Amino acid sequence: MPGTYFKLLFCDLVSGNFTLLLKVVPYIKAAIHWHLHNTEAYIIEGGFYYEDGDDKGYAGYYTCESAGAIHEPFTAPEGVTMLAISHGPIGGYTDDGQLALMADARLHYLMARENGAVEFTTLVDYTHGSL
């Protein structure tokens, strides 16, 4: 998603859990997505909210997006920087409701590796030669 940057801190290819530092520029509307598992977030700077006005996060706030949640958050006018811990994949949808991708631990690792950003990532992977 344009305007979104992340640093992958922990990636467990066995359990599917991953932890990242996520930064999103101001006024970005995320694509609609589905949390297959809980995702925890601690907001470091800025914030995010939903179209119905539900304020889910601001600096110093902890939140948990529950498994099964389907939504499309907006970043606050100052953007958002958060520590996010995902306990499994997140499904991304197209505007017409079709499942477009599963953003799992492996996909996040491959994107980080492609951008030369895995040097300090803690990686758990019990298979050899899989990446």
Coordinates of C-alpha atoms in Angstrom, one line a residue:
M1 CA 0.0 0.0 0.0
P2 CA 1.5 3.4 -0.9
G3 CA 2.6 5.4 2.0
T4 CA 3.2 2.4 4.2
Y5 CA 6.6 1.4 5.6
F6 CA 7.6 -1.4 7.9
K7 CA 10.6 -2.9 9.7
L8 CA 10.2 -6.6 10.3
L9 CA 11.5 -7.3 13.8
F10 CA 10.4 -11.0 14.4
C11 CA 9.2 -13.5 11.9
D12 CA 8.1 -17.1 12.9
L13 CA 7.5 -19.1 9.7
V14 CA 6.5 -22.1 11.8
S15 CA 3.7 -20.4 13.8
G16 CA 2.9 -17.6 11.4
N17 CA 3.4 -14.9 14.0
F18 CA 5.3 -11.7 13.1
T19 CA 6.2 -8.4 14.8
L20 CA 6.8 -5.2 12.9
L21 CA 7.3 -1.5 13.4
L22 CA 4.7 0.0 11.0
K23 CA 4.7 3.6 9.8
V24 CA 1.9 5.0 7.6
V25 CA 1.7 8.5 6.3
P26 CA -1.2 10.9 7.0
Y27 CA -4.7 10.4 5.5
I28 CA -4.2 6.9 4.2
K29 CA -7.2 4.6 4.0
A30 CA -6.1 1.0 4.3
A31 CA -7.5 -1.6 2.0
I32 CA -10.3 -3.6 3.6
H33 CA -8.7 -6.5 5.5
W34 CA -9.6 -9.5 7.7
H35 CA -7.8 -10.5 10.8
L36 CA -7.7 -14.3 10.9
H37 CA -6.0 -14.1 14.3
N38 CA -5.6 -11.4 16.9
T39 CA -3.3 -8.5 16.1
E40 CA -1.9 -6.3 18.9
A41 CA -0.7 -2.8 18.4
Y42 CA 0.9 -0.2 20.6
I43 CA 0.7 3.3 19.0
I44 CA 4.0 5.2 19.3
E45 CA 3.0 8.3 17.3
G46 CA -0.1 9.6 15.6
G47 CA -3.2 7.4 15.4
F48 CA -5.8 5.7 13.3
Y49 CA -9.6 5.5 13.3
Y50 CA -12.5 3.9 11.3
E51 CA -15.1 5.6 9.1
D52 CA -17.8 5.3 11.7
G53 CA -15.6 7.5 13.9
D54 CA -14.5 4.8 16.2
D55 CA -11.1 6.0 17.5
K56 CA -9.0 2.8 17.8
G57 CA -5.6 4.3 18.5
Y58 CA -3.6 7.3 19.5
A59 CA -0.1 7.8 20.9
G60 CA 0.5 5.7 24.0
Y61 CA -2.6 3.5 23.3
Y62 CA -2.7 -0.3 23.2
T63 CA -5.3 -2.0 21.1
C64 CA -6.0 -5.5 19.9
E65 CA -7.8 -6.1 16.6
S66 CA -9.7 -9.3 17.4
A67 CA -9.7 -12.4 15.2
G68 CA -12.5 -12.1 12.7
A69 CA -12.4 -8.3 12.5
I70 CA -13.0 -7.0 9.0
H71 CA -12.3 -3.3 8.5
E72 CA -10.5 -0.5 6.7
P73 CA -8.8 2.0 9.0
F74 CA -7.7 5.5 8.2
T75 CA -4.6 7.2 9.5
A76 CA -4.9 10.4 11.6
P77 CA -3.8 13.7 10.1
E78 CA -0.3 13.1 11.6
G79 CA -0.1 9.6 10.3
V80 CA 0.7 6.7 12.6
T81 CA 3.7 4.7 13.8
M82 CA 3.0 1.6 15.8
L83 CA 4.5 -1.7 17.1
A84 CA 2.3 -4.4 15.7
I85 CA 2.3 -8.1 16.7
S86 CA 0.2 -10.3 14.5
H87 CA -0.6 -13.8 15.7
G88 CA -1.4 -15.0 12.2
P89 CA -2.1 -13.8 8.6
I90 CA -4.3 -10.9 7.5
G91 CA -6.4 -11.3 4.4
G92 CA -6.5 -8.4 2.0
Y93 CA -9.5 -7.7 -0.2
T94 CA -10.1 -5.9 -3.5
D95 CA -12.7 -3.1 -3.6
D96 CA -15.3 -5.6 -5.0
G97 CA -14.8 -8.0 -2.0
Q98 CA -12.5 -10.6 -3.6
L99 CA -9.7 -12.0 -1.5
A100 CA -6.5 -10.6 -3.0
L101 CA -3.8 -11.9 -0.8
M102 CA -2.9 -13.5 2.5
A103 CA -0.4 -11.2 4.3
D104 CA 1.3 -13.9 6.4
A105 CA 4.7 -14.1 8.1
R106 CA 6.4 -15.5 4.9
L107 CA 5.1 -12.7 2.7
H108 CA 6.3 -10.1 5.2
Y109 CA 9.7 -11.8 5.3
L110 CA 10.0 -11.9 1.5
M111 CA 9.0 -8.2 1.2
A112 CA 11.5 -7.2 3.8
R113 CA 14.2 -9.4 2.2
E114 CA 13.5 -7.8 -1.2
N115 CA 14.1 -4.4 0.3
G116 CA 17.3 -5.4 2.1
A117 CA 15.6 -5.1 5.5
V118 CA 16.1 -8.4 7.2
E119 CA 19.6 -8.1 8.6
F120 CA 18.3 -7.6 12.2
T121 CA 15.1 -9.7 11.8
T122 CA 14.8 -12.6 14.2
L123 CA 13.7 -15.5 12.0
V124 CA 12.3 -18.8 13.1
D125 CA 12.2 -21.4 10.3
Y126 CA 12.6 -25.2 10.8
T127 CA 12.9 -25.9 7.1
H128 CA 16.2 -25.6 5.2
G129 CA 16.4 -23.9 1.8
S130 CA 12.8 -22.8 1.9
L131 CA 13.6 -19.1 1.5

